[in-house]
Tab-separated table of C-alpha atoms in Angstrom:
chain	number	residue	atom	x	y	z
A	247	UNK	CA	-160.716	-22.821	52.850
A	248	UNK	CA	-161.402	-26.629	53.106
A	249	UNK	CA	-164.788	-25.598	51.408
A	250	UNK	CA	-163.845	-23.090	48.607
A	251	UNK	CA	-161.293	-25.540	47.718
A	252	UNK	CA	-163.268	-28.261	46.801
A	253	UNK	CA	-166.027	-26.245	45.063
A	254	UNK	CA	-162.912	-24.936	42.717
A	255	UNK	CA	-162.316	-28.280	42.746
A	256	UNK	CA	-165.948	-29.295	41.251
A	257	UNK	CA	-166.263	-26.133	39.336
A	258	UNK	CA	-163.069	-26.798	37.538
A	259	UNK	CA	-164.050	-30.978	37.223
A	260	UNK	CA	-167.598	-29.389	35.894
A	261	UNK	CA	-165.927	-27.077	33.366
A	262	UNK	CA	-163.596	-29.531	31.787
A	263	UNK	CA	-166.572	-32.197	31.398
A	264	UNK	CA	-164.603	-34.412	34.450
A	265	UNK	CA	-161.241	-35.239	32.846
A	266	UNK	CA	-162.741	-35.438	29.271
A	267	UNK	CA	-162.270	-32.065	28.141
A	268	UNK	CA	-165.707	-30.824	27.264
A	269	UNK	CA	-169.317	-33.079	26.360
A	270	UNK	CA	-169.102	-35.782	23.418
A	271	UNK	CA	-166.098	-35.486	22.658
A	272	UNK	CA	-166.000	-39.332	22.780
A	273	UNK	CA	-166.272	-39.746	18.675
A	274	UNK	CA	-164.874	-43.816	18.896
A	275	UNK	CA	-167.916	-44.770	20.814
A	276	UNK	CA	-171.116	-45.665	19.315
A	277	UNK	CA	-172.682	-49.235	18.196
A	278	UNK	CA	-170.580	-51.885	16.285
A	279	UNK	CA	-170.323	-53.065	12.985
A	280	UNK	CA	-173.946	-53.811	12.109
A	281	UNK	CA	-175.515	-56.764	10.390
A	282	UNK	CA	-174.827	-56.755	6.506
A	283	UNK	CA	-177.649	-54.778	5.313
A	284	UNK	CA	-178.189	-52.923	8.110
A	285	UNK	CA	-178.186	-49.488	9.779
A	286	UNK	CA	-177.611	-47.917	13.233
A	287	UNK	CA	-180.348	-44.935	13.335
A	288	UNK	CA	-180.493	-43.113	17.203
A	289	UNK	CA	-183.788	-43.667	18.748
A	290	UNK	CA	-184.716	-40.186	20.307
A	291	UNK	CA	-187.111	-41.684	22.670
A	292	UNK	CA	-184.390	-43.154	24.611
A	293	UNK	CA	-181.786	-41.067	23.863
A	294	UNK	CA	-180.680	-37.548	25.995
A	295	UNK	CA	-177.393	-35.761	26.186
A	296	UNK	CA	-178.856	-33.710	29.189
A	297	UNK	CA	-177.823	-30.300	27.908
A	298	UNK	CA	-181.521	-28.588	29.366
A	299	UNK	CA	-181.884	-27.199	33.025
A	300	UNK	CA	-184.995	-30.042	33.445
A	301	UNK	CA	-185.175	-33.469	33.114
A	302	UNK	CA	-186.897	-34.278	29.600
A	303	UNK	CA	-190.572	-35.201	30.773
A	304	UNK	CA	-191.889	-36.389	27.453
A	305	UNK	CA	-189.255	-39.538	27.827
A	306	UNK	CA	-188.448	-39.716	31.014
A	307	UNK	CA	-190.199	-40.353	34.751
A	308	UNK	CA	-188.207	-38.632	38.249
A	309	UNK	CA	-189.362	-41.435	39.730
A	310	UNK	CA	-189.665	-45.245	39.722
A	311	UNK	CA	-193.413	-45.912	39.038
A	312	UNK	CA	-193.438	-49.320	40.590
A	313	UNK	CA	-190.697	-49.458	43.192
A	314	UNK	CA	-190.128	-47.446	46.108
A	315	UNK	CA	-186.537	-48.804	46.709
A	316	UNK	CA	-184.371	-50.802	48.598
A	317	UNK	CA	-184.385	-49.924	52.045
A	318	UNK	CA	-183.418	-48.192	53.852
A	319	UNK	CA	-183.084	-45.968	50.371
A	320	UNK	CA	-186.322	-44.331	49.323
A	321	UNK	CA	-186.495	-42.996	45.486
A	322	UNK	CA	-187.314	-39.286	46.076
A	323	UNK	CA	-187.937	-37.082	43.066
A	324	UNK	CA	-185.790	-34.059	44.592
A	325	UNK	CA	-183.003	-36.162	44.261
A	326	UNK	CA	-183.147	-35.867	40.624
A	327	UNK	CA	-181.617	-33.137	38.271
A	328	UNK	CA	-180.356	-31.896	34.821
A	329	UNK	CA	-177.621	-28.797	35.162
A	330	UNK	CA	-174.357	-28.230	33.989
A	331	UNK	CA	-174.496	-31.085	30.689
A	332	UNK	CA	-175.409	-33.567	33.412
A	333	UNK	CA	-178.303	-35.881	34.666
A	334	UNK	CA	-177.732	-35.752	38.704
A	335	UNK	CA	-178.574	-38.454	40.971
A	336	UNK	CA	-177.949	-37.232	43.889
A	337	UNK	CA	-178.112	-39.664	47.655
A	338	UNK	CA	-178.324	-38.112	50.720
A	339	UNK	CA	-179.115	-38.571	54.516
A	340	UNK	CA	-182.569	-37.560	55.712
A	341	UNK	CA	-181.584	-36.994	58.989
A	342	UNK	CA	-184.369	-39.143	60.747
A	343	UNK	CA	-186.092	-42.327	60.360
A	344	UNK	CA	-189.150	-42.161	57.942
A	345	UNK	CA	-191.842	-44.684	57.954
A	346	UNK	CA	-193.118	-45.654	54.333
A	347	UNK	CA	-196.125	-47.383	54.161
A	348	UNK	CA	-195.950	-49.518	50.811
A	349	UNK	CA	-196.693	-53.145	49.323
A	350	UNK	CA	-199.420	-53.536	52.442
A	351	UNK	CA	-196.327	-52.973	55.262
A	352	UNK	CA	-194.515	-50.276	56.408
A	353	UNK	CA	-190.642	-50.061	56.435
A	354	UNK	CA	-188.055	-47.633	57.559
A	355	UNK	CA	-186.255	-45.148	55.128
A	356	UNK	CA	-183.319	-42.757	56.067
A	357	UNK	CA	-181.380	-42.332	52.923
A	358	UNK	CA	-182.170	-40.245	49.892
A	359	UNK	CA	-182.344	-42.178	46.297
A	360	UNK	CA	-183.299	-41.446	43.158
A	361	UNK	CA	-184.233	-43.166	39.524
A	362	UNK	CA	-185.343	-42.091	36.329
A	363	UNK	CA	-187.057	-44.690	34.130
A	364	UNK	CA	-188.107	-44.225	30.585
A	365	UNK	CA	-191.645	-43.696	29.290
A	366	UNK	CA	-191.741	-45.949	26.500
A	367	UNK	CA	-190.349	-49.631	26.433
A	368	UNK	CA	-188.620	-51.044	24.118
A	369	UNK	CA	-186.958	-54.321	22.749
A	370	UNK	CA	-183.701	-54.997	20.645
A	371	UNK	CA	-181.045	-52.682	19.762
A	372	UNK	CA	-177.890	-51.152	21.137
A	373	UNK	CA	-177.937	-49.046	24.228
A	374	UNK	CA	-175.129	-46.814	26.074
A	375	UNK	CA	-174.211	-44.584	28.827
A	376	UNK	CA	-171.554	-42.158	29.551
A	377	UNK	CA	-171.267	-42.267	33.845
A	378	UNK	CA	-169.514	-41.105	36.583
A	379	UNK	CA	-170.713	-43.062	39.892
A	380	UNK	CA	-170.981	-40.971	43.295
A	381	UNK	CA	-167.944	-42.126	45.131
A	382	UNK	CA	-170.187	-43.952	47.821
A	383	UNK	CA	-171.429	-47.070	48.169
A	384	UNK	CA	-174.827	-46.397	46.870
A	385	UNK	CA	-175.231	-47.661	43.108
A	386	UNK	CA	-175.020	-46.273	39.591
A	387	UNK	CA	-176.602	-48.666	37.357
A	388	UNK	CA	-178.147	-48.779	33.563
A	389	UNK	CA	-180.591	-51.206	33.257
A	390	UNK	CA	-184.151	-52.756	31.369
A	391	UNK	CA	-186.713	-54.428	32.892
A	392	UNK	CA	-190.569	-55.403	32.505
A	393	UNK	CA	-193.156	-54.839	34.614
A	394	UNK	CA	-195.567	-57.086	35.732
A	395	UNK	CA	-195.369	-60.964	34.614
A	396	UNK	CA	-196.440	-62.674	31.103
A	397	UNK	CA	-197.904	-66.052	30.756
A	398	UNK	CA	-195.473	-69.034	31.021
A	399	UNK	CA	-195.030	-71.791	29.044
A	400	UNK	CA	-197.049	-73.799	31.437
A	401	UNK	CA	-199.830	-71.408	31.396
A	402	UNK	CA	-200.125	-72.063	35.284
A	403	UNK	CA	-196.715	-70.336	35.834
A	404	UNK	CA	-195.335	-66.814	34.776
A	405	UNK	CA	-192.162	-64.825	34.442
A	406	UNK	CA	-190.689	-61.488	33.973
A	407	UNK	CA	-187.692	-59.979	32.544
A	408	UNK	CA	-184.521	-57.915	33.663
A	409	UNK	CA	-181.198	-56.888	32.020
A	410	UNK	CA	-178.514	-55.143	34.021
A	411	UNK	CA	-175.964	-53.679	31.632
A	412	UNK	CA	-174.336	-52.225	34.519
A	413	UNK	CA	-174.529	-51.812	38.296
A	414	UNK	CA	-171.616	-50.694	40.808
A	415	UNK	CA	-170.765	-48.639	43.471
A	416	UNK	CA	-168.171	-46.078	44.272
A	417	UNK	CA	-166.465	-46.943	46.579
A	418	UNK	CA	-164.304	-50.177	47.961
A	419	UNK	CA	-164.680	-50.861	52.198
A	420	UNK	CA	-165.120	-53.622	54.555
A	421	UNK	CA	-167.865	-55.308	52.834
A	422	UNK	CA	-168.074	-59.117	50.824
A	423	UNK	CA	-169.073	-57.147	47.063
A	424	UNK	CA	-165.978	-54.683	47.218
A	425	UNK	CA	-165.394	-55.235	43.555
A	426	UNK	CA	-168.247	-54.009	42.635
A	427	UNK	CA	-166.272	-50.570	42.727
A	428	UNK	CA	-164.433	-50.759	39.609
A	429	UNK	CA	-164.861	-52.129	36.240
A	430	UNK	CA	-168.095	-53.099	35.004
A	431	UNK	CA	-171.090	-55.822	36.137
A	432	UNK	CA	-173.929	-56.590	33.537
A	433	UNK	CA	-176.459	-59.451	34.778
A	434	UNK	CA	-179.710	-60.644	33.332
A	435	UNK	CA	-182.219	-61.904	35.310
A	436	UNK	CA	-185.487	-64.283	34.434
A	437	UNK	CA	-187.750	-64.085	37.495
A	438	UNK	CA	-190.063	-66.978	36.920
A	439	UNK	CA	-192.844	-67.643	39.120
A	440	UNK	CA	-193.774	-71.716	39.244
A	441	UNK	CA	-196.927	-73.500	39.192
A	442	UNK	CA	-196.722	-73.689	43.084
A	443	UNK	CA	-196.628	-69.620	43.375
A	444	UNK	CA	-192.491	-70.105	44.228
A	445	UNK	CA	-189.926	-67.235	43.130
A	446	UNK	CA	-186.675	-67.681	41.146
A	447	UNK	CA	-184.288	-66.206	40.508
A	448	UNK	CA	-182.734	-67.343	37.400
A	449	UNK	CA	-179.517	-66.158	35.763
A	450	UNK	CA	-177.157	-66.059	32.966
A	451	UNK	CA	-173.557	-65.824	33.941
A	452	UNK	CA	-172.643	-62.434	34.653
A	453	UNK	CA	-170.333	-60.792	32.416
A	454	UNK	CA	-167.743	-58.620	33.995
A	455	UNK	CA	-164.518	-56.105	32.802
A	456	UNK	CA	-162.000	-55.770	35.256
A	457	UNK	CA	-160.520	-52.336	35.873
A	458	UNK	CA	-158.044	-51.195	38.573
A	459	UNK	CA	-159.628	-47.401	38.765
A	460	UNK	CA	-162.954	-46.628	41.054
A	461	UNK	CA	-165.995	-46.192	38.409
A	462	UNK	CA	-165.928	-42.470	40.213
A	463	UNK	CA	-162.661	-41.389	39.345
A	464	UNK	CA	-163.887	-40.806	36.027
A	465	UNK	CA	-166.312	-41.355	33.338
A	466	UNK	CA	-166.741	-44.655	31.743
A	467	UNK	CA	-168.843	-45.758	28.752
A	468	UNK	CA	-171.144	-48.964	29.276
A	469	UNK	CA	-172.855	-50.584	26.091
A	470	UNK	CA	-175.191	-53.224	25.520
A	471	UNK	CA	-176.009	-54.971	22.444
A	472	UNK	CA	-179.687	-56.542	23.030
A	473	UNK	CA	-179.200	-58.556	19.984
A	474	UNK	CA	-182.331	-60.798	19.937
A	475	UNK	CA	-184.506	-63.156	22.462
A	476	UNK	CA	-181.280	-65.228	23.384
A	477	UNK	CA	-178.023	-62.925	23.644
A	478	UNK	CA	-176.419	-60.402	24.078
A	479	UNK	CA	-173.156	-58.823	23.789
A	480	UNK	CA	-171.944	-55.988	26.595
A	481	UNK	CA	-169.292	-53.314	25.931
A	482	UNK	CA	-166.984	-51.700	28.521
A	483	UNK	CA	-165.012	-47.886	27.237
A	484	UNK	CA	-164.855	-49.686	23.847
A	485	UNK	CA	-163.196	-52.861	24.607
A	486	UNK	CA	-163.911	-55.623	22.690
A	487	UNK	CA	-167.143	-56.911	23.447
A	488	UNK	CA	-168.059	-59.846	25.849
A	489	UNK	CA	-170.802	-62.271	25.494
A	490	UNK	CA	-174.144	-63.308	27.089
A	491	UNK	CA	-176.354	-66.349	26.778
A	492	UNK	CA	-179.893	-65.504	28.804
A	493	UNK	CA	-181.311	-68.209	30.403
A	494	UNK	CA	-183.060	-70.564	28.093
A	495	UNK	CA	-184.419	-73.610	30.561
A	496	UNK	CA	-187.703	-72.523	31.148
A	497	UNK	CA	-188.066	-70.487	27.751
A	498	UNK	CA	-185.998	-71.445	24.733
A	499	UNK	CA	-186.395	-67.447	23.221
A	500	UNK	CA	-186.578	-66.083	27.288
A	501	UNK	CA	-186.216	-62.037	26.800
A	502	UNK	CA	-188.936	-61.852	24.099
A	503	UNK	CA	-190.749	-59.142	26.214
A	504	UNK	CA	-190.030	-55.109	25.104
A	505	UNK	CA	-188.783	-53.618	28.725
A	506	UNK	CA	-188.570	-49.932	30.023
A	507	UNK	CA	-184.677	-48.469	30.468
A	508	UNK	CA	-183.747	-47.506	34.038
A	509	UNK	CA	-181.293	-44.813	35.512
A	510	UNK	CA	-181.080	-45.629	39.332
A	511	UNK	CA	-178.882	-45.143	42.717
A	512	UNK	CA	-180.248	-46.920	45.535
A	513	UNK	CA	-178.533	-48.332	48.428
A	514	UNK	CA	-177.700	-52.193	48.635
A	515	UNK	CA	-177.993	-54.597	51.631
A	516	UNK	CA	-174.888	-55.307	54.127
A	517	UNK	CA	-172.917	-57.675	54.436
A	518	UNK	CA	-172.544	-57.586	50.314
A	519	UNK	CA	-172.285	-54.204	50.168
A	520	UNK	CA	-172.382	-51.531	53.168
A	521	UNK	CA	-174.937	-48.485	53.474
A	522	UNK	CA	-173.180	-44.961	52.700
A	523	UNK	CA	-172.261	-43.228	55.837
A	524	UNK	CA	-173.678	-39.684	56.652
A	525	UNK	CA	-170.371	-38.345	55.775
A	526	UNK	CA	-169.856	-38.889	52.485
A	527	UNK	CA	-174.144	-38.231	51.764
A	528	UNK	CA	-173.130	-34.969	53.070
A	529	UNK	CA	-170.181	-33.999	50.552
A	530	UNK	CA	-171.550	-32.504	47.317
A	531	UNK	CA	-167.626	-33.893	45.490
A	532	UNK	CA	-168.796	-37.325	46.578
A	533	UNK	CA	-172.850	-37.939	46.406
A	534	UNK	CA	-173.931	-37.060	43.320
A	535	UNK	CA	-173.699	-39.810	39.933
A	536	UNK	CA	-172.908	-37.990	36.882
A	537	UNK	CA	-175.020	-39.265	33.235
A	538	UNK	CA	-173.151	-36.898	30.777
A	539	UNK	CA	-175.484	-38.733	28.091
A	540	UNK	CA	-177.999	-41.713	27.454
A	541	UNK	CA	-177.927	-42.944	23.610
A	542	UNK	CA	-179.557	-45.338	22.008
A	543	UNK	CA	-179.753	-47.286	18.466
A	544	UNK	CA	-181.922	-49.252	16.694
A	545	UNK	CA	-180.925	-51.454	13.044
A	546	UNK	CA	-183.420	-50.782	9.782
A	547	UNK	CA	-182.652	-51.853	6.347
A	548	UNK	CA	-179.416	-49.671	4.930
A	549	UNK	CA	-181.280	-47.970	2.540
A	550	UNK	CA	-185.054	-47.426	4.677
A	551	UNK	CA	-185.364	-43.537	5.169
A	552	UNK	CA	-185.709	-42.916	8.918
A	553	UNK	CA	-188.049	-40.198	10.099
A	554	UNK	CA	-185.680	-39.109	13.423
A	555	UNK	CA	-182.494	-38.929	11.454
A	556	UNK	CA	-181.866	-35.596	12.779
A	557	UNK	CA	-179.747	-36.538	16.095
A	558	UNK	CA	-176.988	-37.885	13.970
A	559	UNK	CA	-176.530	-33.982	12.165
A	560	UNK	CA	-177.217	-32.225	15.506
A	561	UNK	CA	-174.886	-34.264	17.717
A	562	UNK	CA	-172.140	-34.416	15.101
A	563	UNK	CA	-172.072	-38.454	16.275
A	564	UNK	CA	-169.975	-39.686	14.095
A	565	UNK	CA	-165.995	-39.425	12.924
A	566	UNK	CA	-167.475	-39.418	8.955
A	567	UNK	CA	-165.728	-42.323	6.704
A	568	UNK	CA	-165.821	-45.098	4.773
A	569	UNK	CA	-164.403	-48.264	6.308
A	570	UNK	CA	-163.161	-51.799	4.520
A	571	UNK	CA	-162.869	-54.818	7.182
A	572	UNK	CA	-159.289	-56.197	5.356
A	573	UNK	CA	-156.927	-54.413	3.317
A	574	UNK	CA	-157.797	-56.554	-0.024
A	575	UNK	CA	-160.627	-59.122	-1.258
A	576	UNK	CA	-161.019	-61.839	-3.375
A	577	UNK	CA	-164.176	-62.380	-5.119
A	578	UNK	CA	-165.239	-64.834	-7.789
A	579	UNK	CA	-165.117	-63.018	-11.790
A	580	UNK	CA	-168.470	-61.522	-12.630
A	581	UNK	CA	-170.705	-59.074	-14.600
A	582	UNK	CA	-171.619	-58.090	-10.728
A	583	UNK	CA	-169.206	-57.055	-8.374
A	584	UNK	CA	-170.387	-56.730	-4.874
A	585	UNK	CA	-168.167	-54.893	-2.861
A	586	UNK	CA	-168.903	-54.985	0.892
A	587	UNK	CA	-167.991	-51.705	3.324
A	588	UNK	CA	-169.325	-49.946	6.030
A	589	UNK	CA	-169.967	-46.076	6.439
A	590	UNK	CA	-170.336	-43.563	9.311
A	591	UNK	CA	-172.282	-40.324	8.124
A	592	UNK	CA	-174.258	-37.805	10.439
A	593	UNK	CA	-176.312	-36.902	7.521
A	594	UNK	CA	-177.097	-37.590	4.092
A	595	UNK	CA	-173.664	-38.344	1.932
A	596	UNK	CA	-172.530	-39.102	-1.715
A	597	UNK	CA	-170.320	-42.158	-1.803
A	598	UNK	CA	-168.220	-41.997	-5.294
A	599	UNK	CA	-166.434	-45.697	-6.305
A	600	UNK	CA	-164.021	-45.980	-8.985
A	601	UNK	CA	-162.228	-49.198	-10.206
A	602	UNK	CA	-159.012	-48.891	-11.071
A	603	UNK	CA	-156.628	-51.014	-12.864
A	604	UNK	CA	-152.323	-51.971	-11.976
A	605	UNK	CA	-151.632	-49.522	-14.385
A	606	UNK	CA	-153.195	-46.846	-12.511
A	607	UNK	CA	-155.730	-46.258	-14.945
A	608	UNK	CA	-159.430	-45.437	-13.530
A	609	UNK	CA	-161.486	-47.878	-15.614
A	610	UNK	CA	-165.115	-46.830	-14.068
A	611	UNK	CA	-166.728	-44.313	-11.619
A	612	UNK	CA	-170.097	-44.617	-9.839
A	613	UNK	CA	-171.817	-43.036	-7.411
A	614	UNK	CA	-174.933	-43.554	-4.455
A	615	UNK	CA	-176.143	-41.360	-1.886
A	616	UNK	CA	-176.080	-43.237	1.581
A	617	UNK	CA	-178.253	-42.143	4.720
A	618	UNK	CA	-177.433	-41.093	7.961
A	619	UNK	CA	-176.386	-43.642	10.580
A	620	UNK	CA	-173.424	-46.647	10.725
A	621	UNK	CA	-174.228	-48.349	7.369
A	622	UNK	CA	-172.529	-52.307	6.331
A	623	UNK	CA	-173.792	-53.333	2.956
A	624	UNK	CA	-172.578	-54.513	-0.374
A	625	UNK	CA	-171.828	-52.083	-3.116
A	626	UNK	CA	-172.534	-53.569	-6.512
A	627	UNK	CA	-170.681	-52.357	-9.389
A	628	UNK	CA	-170.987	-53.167	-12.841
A	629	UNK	CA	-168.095	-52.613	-15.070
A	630	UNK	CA	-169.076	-52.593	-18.832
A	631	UNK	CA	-165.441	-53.788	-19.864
A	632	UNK	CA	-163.516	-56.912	-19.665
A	633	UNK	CA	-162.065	-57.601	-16.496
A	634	UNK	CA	-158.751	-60.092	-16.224
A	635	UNK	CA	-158.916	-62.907	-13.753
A	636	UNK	CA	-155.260	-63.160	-11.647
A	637	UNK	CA	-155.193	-59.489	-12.225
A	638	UNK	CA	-155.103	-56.729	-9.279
A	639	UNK	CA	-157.123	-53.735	-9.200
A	640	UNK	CA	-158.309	-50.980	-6.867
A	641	UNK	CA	-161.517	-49.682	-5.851
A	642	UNK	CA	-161.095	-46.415	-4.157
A	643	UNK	CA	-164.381	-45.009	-2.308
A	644	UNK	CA	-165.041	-41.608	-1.493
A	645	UNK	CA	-167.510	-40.012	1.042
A	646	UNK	CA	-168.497	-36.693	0.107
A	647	UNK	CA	-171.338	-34.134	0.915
A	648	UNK	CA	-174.228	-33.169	-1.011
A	649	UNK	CA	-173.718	-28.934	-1.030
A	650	UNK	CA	-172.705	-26.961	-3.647
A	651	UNK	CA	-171.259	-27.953	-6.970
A	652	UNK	CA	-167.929	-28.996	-5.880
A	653	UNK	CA	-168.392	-31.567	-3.070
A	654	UNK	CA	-166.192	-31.396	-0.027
A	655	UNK	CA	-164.372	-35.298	-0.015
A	656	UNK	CA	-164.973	-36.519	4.122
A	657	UNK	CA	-163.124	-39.158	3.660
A	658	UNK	CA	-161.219	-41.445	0.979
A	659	UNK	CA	-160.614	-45.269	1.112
A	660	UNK	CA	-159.171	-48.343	-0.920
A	661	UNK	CA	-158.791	-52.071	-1.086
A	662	UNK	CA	-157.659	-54.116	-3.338
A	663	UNK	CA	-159.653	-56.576	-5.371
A	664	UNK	CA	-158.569	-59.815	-6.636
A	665	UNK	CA	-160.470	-61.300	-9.341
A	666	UNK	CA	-160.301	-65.420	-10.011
């Protein structure tokens, strides 16, 4: 009964998309406000909601291509699936020692890991993950890094990068890095190798969320903002955001290097953390870290046309709308009115603006199609009458679609505009 019960259990979990009611239903995530003038477009090539029966092999690897693991956890390729709206990472026991002969030694493996790393690299741009860890101690982590090493500043030394936008376990115990069971952990790392052929280690100061719930009681949503060679901003279930410096003593521009995006559970050394027992690798409700989705966004110019702008429509990303930042603005009288907003459109929309005087009295209309993605950029509007400084008036926006010859409105918006 103990059996059936928690497969029920699972099924049920499985069914409901683990306490969240169904896939992407999620519509508040997504990137932040971009840069004025800019655009959040998805990036297919790192993006994958997981929906197939087979991991994607045109973006992804079952395997990590330069890194066996942390022993005694061995990456294994069967430990990696897609079913049920799910990427699986599965750990497990291998029931006997196994000797690995690898980096010109051999070592001892027992447990069953597994990683999935991305094709293509990439650099810049705003990453995130929808996860549930395996409540065990072995990781669930989201994370860049380079391979090999690039040419130092000193042209005798060398360095490569890494960026952790989040690794933790499942599970709290008797072990020193306990906490690393809840909230979230994002690190970035500059290995530098000195003129004298000696290793470092060097850091930024970790950014953490605190959280009082296990990471596997239920999903969470870690984002990264990889904002340029110098910082970065991390984002935990839509809080606001946190901020990182990368180390800048050796390099002043350090993470100027494109890196490949990693999906990994591997075990971690005791005393920090402790090694999962054979108990809980052997209980499917337990073992298994859940990736409901991988997304990924890259800024262009607001108004660039974007070949792959078809994950917006297909995923039905975003809550469509027009968006002011403050309820009213002041801008200086002129001929030119720029009027900054953002937009949110999963495909390609008609945004109507019409001025409007105290006298409710629409003075103006006008009209631009926007482009799929999480627009911010200046509307300019040009009204051909005289306009009274000290006076009030409203600009009301509306987002509408492109079908048929009465356009559905998606959404409707106003702010006041003072004129001096």
């Amino acid at each position: 009964m103990e059996i059936t019960y928690n497969y029920y259990v699972l099924s049920l979990a499985m069914l409901l998309g683990f306490f969240g009611y169904g896939q992407n239903v999620h519509k508040g995530y997504g990137p932040p406000i971009p840069p004025m003038g800019k655009r959040w477009v998805m990036n297919p090539d790192f993006s994958d909601e997981f929906n197939g029966t087979a991991l994607d092999t045109t973006k992804w690897l079952d395997h990590h291509p330069t890194w066996i693991g942390r022993k005694p956890g061995l990456f294994m390729a069967s430990q990696v699936t897609v079913a049920d709206g799910y990427l699986q990472l599965k750990g497990a026991h291998m029931g006997k020692d196994t000797l690995v002969n690898a980096y010109g030694k051999v070592d001892t493996f027992n447990i069953k890991g597994a990683a999935v790393v991305s094709k293509k690299k990439i650099q810049f741009g705003y990453y995130e993950t929808r996860v549930k860890a395996a409540a065990t101690t072995m990781s669930t982590t989201f994370w860049f890094s380079t391979v090999g090493n690039f040419k130092g500043p000193k042209d005798c030394d060398s360095y490569g990068l890494e960026w952790d936008i989040h690794e933790s376990i499942g599970r709290k115990g008797d072990f020193d890095g306990q906490f690393f069971a809840s909230g979230m952990h994002a690190n970035a790392h500059f290995w530098y190798n000195d003129c004298e052929g000696k290793r470092h280690d060097f850091r930024a100061p970790q950014v953490r969320f605190e959280d009082e719930r296990l990471t596997s009681e239920d999903f969470n949503v870690y984002g990264g903002w990889w904002k340029n060679e110098s910082e970065a901003s991390l984002y935990y279930n839509h809080r606001p955001p946190k901020h990182q410096r990368f180390y800048d003593k050796i390099k002043q521009q350090p993470f100027d290097q494109p890196m490949y995006m990693r999906l990994v559970s591997e075990t971690y050394p005791y005393p920090w953390i402790a090694l999962p027992n054979k108990e809980e690798l052997a209980d499917s409700t337990k073992n298994v870290v859940y990736y409901d989705w991988v997304r990924a966004y890259q800024l262009v110019p607001v108004n660039q046309y974007y070949a792959n702008a078809d994950l917006e429509r297909e995923l039905k990303l975003y809550q469509e709308g027009i968006y002011f930042n403050a309820a009213n603005i002041t801008l200086t009288y002129s001929p030119q009115l720029k009027i900054p907003m953002n937009y949110k459109a999963n495909e390609k929309r008609l945004l109507v603006v019409e001025l409007w005087n105290a006298q409710d009295k629409k003075l103006m209309e006008s009209s631009m199609e926007v482009l799929p993605g999480f627009g911010h950029f200046q509307f300019d509007l040009y009204p051909k009458m005289n306009l009274k400084r000290e006076e009030n008036y409203r600009i009301s926006v509306k987002l509408k679609s492109l079908t048929s010859n009465d356009p559905k409105v998606l959404d409707y918006n106003t702010i006041i505009l003072n004129l001096e």
